Each structure stands twice: as C-alpha cells, then as structure tokens.
Coordinates of C-alpha atoms in Angstrom, one line a residue:
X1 CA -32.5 12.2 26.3
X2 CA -29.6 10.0 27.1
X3 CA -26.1 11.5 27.3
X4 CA -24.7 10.3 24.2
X5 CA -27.7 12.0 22.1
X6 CA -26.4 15.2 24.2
X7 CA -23.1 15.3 23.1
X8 CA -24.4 14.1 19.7
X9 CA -27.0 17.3 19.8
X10 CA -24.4 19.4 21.8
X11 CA -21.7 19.0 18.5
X12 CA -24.5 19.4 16.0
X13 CA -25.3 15.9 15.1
X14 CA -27.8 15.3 12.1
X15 CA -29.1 12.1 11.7
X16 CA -30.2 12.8 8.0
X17 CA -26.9 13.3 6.9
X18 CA -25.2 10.1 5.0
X19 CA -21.9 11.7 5.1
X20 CA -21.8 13.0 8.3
X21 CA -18.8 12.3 9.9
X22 CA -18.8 10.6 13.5
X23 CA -16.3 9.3 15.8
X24 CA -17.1 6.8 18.6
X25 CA -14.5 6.8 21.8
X26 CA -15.3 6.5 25.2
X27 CA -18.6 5.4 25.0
X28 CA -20.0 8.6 22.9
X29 CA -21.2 9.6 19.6
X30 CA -18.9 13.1 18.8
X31 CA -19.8 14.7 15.6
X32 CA -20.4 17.6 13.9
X33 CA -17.3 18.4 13.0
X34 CA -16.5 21.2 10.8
X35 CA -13.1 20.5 8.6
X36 CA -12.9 16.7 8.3
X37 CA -9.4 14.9 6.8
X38 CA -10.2 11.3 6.3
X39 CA -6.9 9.5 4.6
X40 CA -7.0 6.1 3.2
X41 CA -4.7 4.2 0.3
X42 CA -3.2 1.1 -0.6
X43 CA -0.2 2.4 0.3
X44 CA -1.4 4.7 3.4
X45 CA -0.4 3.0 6.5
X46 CA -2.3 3.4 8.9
X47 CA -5.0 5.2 7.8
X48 CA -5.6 8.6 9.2
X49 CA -8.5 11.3 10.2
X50 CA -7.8 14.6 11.5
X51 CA -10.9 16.2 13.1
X52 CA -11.5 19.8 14.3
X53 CA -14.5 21.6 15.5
X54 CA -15.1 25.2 17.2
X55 CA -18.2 24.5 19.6
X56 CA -16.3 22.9 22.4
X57 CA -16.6 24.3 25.7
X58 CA -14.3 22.8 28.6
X59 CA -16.3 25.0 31.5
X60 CA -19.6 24.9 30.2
X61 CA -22.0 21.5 30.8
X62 CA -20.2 19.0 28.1
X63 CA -17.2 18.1 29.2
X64 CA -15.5 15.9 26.7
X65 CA -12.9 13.8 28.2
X66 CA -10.9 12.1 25.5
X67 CA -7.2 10.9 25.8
X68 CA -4.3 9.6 23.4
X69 CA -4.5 6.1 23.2
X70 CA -8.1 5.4 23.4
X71 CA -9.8 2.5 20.7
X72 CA -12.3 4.8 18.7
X73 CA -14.4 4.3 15.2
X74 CA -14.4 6.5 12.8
X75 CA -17.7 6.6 10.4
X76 CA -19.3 8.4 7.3
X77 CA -23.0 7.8 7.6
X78 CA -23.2 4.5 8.8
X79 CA -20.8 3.4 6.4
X80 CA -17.7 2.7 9.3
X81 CA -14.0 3.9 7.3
X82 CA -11.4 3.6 10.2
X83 CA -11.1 1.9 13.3
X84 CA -8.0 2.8 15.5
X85 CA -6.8 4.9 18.2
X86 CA -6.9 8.2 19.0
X87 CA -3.3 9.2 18.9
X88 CA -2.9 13.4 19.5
X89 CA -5.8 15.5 21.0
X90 CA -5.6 19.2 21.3
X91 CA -7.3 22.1 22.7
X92 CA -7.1 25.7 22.2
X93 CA -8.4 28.6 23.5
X94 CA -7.9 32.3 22.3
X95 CA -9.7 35.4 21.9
X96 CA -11.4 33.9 18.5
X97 CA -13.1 31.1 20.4
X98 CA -12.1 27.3 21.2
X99 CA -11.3 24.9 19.0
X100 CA -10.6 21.1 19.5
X101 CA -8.6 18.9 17.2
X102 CA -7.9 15.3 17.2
X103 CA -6.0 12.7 15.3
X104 CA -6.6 9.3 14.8
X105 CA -4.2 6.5 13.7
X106 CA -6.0 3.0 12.1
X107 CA -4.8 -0.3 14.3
X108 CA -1.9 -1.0 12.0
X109 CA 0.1 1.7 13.5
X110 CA 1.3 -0.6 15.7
X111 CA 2.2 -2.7 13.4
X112 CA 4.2 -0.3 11.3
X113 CA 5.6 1.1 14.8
X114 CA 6.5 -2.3 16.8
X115 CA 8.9 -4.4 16.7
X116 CA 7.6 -8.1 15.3
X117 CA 7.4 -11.1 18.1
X118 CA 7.4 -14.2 17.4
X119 CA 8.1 -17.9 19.7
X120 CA 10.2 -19.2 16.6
X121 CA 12.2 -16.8 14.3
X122 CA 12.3 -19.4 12.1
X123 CA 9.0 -21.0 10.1
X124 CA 8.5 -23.9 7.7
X125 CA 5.5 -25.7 5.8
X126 CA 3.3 -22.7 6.0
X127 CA 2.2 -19.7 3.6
X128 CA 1.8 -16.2 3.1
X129 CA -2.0 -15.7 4.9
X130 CA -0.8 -17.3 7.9
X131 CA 2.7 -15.6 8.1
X132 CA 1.0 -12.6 8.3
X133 CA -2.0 -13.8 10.8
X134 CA 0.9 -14.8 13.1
X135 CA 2.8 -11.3 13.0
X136 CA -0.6 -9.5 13.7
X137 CA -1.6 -11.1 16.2
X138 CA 0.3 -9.5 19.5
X139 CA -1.0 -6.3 18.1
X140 CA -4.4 -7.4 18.2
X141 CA -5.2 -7.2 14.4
X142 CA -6.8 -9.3 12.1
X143 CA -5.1 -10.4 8.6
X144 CA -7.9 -12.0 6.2
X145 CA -7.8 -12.5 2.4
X146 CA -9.7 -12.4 -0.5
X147 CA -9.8 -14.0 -4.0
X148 CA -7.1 -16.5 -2.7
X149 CA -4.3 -13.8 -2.2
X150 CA -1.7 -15.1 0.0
X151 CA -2.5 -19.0 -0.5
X152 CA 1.1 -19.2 -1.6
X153 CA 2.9 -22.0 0.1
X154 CA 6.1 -20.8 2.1
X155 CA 8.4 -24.0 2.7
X156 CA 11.2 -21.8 4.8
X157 CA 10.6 -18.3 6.2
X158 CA 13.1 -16.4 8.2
X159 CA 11.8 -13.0 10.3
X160 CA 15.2 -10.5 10.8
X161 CA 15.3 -10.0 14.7
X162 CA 14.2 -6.1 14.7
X163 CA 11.7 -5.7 11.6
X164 CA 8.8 -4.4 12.4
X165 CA 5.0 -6.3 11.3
X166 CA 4.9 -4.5 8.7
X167 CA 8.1 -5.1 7.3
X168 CA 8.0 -8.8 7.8
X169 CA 4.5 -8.7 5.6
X170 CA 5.6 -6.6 2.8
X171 CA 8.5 -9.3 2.4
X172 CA 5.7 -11.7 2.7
X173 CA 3.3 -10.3 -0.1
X174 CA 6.2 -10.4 -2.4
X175 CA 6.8 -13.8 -2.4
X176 CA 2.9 -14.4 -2.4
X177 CA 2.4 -11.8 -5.5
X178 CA -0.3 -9.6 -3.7
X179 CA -0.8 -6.1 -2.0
X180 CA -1.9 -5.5 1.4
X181 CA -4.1 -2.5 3.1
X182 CA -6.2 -1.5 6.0
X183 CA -9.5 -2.0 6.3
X184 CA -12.4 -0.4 8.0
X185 CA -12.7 -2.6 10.6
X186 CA -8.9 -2.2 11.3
X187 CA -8.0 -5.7 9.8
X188 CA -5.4 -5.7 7.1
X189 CA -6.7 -7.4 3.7
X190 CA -4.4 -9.2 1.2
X191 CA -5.6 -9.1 -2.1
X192 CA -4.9 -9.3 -5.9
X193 CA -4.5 -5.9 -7.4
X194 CA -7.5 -4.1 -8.6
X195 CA -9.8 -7.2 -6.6
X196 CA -13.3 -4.6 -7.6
X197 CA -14.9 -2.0 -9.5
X198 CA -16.9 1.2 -9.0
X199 CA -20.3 1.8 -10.0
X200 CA -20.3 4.5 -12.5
X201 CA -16.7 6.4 -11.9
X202 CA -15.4 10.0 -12.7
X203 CA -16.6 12.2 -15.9
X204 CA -15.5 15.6 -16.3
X205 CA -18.4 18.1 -16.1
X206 CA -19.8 15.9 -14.1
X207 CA -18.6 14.8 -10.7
X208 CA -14.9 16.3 -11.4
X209 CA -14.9 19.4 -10.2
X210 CA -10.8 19.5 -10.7
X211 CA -8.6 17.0 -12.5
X212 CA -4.5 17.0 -13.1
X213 CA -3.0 14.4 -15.0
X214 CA 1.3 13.7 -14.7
X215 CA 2.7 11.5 -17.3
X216 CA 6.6 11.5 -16.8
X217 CA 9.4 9.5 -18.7
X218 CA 11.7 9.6 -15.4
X219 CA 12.6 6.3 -14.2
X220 CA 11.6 4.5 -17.7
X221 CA 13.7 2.2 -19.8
X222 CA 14.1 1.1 -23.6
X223 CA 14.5 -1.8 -22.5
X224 CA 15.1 -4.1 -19.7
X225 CA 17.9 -7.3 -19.4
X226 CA 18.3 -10.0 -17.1
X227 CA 21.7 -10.7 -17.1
X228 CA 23.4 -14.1 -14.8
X229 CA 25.9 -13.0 -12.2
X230 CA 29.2 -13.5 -13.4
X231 CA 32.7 -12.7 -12.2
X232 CA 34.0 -11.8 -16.0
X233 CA 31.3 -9.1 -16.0
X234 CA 31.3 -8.0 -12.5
X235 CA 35.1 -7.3 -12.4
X236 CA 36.3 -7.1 -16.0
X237 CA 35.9 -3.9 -17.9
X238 CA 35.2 -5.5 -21.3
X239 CA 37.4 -4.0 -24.1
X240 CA 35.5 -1.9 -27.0
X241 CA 34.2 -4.4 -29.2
X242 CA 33.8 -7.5 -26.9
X243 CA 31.5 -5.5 -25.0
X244 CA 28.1 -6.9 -27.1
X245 CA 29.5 -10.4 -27.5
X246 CA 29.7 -10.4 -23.4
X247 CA 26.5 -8.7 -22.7
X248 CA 25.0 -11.8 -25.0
X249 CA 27.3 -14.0 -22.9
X250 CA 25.6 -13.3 -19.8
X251 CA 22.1 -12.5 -21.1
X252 CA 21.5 -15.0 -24.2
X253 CA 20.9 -18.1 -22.2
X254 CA 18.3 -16.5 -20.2
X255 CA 16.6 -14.5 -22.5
X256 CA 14.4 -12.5 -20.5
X257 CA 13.9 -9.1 -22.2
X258 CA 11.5 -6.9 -22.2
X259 CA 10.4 -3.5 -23.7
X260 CA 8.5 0.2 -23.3
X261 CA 7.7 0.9 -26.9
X262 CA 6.8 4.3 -25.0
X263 CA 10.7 5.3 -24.6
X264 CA 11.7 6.3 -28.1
X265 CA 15.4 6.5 -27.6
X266 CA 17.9 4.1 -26.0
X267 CA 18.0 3.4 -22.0
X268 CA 18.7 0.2 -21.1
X269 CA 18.4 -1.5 -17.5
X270 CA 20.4 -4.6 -16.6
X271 CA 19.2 -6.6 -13.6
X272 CA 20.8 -9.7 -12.4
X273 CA 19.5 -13.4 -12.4
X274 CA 18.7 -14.4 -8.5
X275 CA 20.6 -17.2 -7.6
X276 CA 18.4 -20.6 -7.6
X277 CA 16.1 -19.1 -10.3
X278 CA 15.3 -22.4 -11.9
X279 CA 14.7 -22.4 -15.9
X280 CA 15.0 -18.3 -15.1
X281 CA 11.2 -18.4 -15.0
X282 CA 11.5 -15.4 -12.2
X283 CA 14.2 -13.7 -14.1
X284 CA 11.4 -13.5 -17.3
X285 CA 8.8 -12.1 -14.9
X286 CA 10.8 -9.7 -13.6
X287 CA 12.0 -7.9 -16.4
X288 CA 8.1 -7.7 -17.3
X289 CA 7.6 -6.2 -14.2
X290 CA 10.5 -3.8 -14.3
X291 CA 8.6 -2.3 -17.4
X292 CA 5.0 -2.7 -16.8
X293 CA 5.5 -1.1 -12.9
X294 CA 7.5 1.9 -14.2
X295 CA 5.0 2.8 -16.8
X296 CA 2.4 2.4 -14.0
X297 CA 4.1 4.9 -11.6
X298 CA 4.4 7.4 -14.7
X299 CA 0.7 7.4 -15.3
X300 CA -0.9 9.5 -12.4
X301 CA -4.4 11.4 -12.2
X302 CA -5.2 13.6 -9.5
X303 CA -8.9 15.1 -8.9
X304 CA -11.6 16.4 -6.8
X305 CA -14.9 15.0 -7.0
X306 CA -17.6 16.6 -5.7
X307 CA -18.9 13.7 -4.3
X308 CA -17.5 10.8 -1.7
X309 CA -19.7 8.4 -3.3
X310 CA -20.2 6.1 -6.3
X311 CA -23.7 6.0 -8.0
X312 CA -24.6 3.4 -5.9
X313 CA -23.9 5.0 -3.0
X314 CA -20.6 3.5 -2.2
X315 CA -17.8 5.3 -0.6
X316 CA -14.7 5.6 -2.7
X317 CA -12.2 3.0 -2.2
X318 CA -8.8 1.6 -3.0
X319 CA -8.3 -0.9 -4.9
X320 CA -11.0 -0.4 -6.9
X321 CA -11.2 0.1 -10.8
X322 CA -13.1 2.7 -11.9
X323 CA -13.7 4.4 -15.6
X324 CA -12.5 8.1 -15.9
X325 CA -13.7 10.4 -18.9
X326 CA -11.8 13.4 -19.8
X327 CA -13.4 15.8 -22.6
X328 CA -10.4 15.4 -24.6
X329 CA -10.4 11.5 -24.5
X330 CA -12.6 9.8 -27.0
X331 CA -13.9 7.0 -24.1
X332 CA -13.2 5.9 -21.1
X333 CA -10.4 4.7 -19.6
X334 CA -10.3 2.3 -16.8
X335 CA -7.6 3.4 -13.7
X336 CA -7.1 2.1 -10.3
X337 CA -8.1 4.2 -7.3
X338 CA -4.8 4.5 -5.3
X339 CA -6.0 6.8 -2.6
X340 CA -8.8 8.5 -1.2
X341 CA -9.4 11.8 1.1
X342 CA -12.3 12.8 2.3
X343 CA -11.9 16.5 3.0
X344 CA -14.6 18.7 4.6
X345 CA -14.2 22.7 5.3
X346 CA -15.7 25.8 4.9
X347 CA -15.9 24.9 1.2
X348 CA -18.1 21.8 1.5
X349 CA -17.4 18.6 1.0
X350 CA -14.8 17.0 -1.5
X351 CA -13.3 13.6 -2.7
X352 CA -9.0 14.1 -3.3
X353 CA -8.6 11.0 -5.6
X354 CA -5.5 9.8 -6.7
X355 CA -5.4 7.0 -9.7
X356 CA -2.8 5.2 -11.6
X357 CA -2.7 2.4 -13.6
X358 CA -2.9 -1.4 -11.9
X359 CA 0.1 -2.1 -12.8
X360 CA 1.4 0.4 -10.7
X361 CA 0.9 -2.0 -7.3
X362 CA 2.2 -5.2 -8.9
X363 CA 4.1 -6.4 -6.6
X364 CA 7.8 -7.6 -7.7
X365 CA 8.2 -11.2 -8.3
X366 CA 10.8 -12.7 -6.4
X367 CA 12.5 -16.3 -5.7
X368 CA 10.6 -18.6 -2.7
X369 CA 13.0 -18.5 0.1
X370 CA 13.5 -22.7 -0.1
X371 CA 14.6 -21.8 -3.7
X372 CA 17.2 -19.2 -3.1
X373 CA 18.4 -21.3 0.1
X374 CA 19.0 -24.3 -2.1
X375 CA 21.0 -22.5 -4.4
X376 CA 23.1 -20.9 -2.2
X377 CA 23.9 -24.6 -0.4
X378 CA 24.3 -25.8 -4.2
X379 CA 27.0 -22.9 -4.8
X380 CA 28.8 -23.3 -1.2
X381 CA 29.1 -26.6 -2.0
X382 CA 30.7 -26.1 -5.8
X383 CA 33.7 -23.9 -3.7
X384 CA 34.3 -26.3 -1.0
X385 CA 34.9 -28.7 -4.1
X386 CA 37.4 -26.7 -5.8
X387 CA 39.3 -25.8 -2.8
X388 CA 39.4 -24.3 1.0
X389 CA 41.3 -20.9 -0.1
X390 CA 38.0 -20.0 -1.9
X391 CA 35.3 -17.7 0.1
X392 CA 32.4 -19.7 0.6
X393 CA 28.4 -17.4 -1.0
X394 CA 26.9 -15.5 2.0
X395 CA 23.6 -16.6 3.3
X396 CA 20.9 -14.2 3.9
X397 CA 17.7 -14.9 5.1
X398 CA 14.9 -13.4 2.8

C-alpha cells in the first residue's frame, strides 16, 4: 500500500463515491472530509472550498504537513471543480477531539489581489482575448474563450497604473460585451451569457428540496432616457413649463427610450449620451440595457437541490440555462444558474443554487476607447477654436 492510499484510507476515502470530495496538495490524495463548502459563480472570484474533518491526529502515524500557499486541486468524483492554493489551514485541539480545517482560494486570487504589470501601459491594434491573456499571464493563469467572446477589436487600450487584473478585465469585457469566470482548471473563461444548458433542471417535489423566490421593484424604472450632455440642462434650472420642451431638446434627436411595462407608475431614469457615440447607436443599447439588467437583478430564485448533479450526471454550473418548475407555475421557465455551492454536513449532501434571469449578467454596452478618444480630440479642438479663455474637455483613459 503506497502512502497516498494511506492517507486516502487514513481520512476515509471511498473510491465508489462520485461525489466524494478530494483535495490534492503536496503530493497526496486527502479526503474524507465531513462538512464540505465548495463556492463557485459568475460572479464569485475566486472560487472557494472550505474543508473540515475530525479524524486528524498530529501525534499519531499520519502526519499531514500542509501549508498556506501550496498549488492544490480540488475534486468531486473525478469531475476536478477548483484548482488554486491553499490559502488558511487550521488545527484545533480540545477535550471534544481534533479537528482540521482548510481553505482554498481558485488561481485568480491573485489576480483580483495584485497589482496588474505590464511592459507598455499603453496598447493598440489588439482585442479583448488578448488584453486579458496579457494581464494573466505574470500570475500564471490562463484566459481562453468560447463562442468567439472577446474577438472584439481594441484599436487603443489604456491600463490605470494601480488596477488590479481583474479590474483591467472587467473594463475589458465591457467593451467586448461578455462575462468572465473561473474555471476548473484555474483558467478564466470569457464567454457570451448563458453559453449552455443543463440536462433536465430543477422540479419541485422532485430534486427541490427548498425553493425561495424574491421579485423586488427596487432599483426599476418606467422608463429610461438618453439624454446629450448639455450645458443649458446641466446648469440651468428650467422654468415650470419649459421643463418638457427641454427634456425633448436634449433627448429627441437621439431617441433612445426604453420601457418596463412591469413598473405601473411613473419613475423615470435619465442617462447621458457618451461623448463620440456616433449615430447614438450605444446610447439606444444602453437604455435597453438599463431596463432589461434591472429587471434581471429583480428576478432571483434561491433553492436546495438534493442533488449536485444534472440527469446526466453533470455537476451544476454557472452559466448554464436550466428549466425550473414550481407547482404553482403552469410550465417551465428557463433561468440562468448564477451560483453554485456544494455543501456537505451532518445533514447530507445539498446543492445551494441561486438563479436569475440572463439578462441579469449582460454586460453594459459602452463606447470603444478609439471612439471616445476621438471625440474628446474633436471637442478640445472646437474650444481651442472659439478661444483660449475656454477650459479645454478632460481626457480620461477608459
């Protein structure tokens, strides 16, 4: 019997389990853990376990020796959910017995964490995919795509000195219209929203042992305006009855409008017109997107399933569209799986899924950085026509 199938046997290893839960650092096999947290999400980063079990012994003839910042695996089965580093461990001893605990952190914590580097601050001719390959890289993670997410061509990207990785890629996947998320392998994926779908899903009195739904009217509006930037509106109170004829003023050439039939009385939203927004094709999506991402982040299901698998055997994961049936619906209704923990106690074994609708992760459409730069050279320009003694537009890089 090697050593690894001792600590395997030692921990109370069972090969016949599919969901057993097993972490691999330092060259062994530790599993057998008795309350299991397993975290992941499209937005949970990093993903996260928190493992705990009662049987180890640190006099007796396994000696674990496991330290903060070692590369470990985390796996269900063989199905493999998060690789990353062990980031607290923790031993206790008391009259009740011993206990050891140990949390692990996927490889994007360092992206989240550390500062970005880069040779040049500044990038041109390039796009979103390799924008974020390039800010990965020192921290030793891999950023792949799927069904063309981030193919968007960047002309002129500017990192901030000080953001973090992660911050310079959520800039990124704005511009390129897509989400980003760990994977098991500890690469980051970008990808459309809602890029699979389950076999079979959630039915209650079936798999749903629990099930809460929120629907909330917070943070909704009537309706949504795009209005341009200008000085008459930004620093003239508009008298009584010239208030509508200057709201059309500002918002009639653009005509980008859109509304939530689901908000019965009236709450309007103004947001302004980016500058260089050709045409105001962003200006259109956006107020779309105001409404549709609102009503997206109103919509929530919480449940337990009493499984951590689809029919096909397939773990639950994000991303992924799924049907859910309620007893008081009258069918189906398709949802996107938002996040997933895989929980394991004294109570057995349980899926927390969270679900909203997809339009709850669209990501907000913004202007191309070459766009907005354009503009702002287009404007400075203008002023230094019209005189000296006027204060040049601010330039921010994106």
């Amino acid at each position: 019997m090697t050593a690894l199938s001792d600590v395997s046997d030692f921990v109370g290893w069972s090969g016949e389990d599919q969901d057993e839960v097993s972490i691999h650092v330092a060259g062994m096999t530790i599993s057998g853990w008795q309350n299991v947290s397993i975290r992941i999400g499209l937005e949970v980063m990093p993903s996260t376990a928190h493992l705990a079990f009662t049987e180890y012994q640190p006099d007796g003839q396994y000696m674990l020796s496991v330290d903060p910042g070692m590369r470990c695996q985390i796996s269900i089965g063989k199905d493999l959910v998060i690789t990353g580093y062990v980031s607290v461990v923790e031993t206790n001893t008391d009259a009740a017995g011993n206990l050891m605990f140990m949390e692990i952190d996927s490889l994007s914590i360092d992206l989240i964490e550390c500062s970005a580097e880069f040779a040049t601050y500044q990038m041109s001719s390039t796009n979103a995919l390799a924008i974020c390959q390039q800010v990965s890289r020192p921290r030793g993670v891999t950023v792949t795509s799927t069904q063309g997410a981030g193919n968007t061509d960047i002309q002129q990207f500017s990192v901030i000195l000080s953001e973090t990785a992660y911050e310079v890629m959520e800039r990124v996947c704005r511009l390129a219209g897509c989400i980003f998320y760990d994977q098991p392998d500890g690469s980051v994926l970008l990808s459309p929203v809602g890029a699979t779908q389950a076999s079979g899903g959630f039915t209650e009195g079936e798999n749903i042992e629990q099930i809460s739904t929120r629907r909330s009217m917070r943070g909704r509006f009537s309706e949504v305006r795009a209005v341009i930037q200008n000085p008459v509106v930004l620093f003239t109170p508009p008298d009584g009855d010239d208030y509508v004829s200057q709201m059309d003023a500002v918002s009639t050439p653009v005509n980008a409008v859109a509304t939530d039939p689901g908000v019965t009385r009236s709450r309007p939203l103004l947001i302004p017109v980016e500058l260089g927004d050709a045409d105001y094709a962003v200006a259109k999506q956006r107020v779309q997107w105001e409404v549709a991402r609102r009503y997206g982040r109103s919509q929530v299901i919480d449940l337990i399933c009493d499984s951590w698998r689809d029919k096909s055997g397939k773990l639950w994961t994000p991303n992924t569209r799924v049907p859910v049936k309620r007893k008081s619906w009258s069918s189906a209704q398709m949802w996107l799986i938002a996040e997933v923990e895989f929980s394991r106690g004294e109570d057995g074994s349980r899926a927390h899924v969270t679900l909203m609708p997809p339009e709850a992760f669209k990501p907000e459409p913004i202007l191309l950085p070459m766009q907005s730069n354009e503009a702002v050279a287009a404007a400075n320009s203008s002023v230094g026509d019209a005189g000296a003694d006027r204060t040049p537009v601010q330039q921010e890089d994106i």
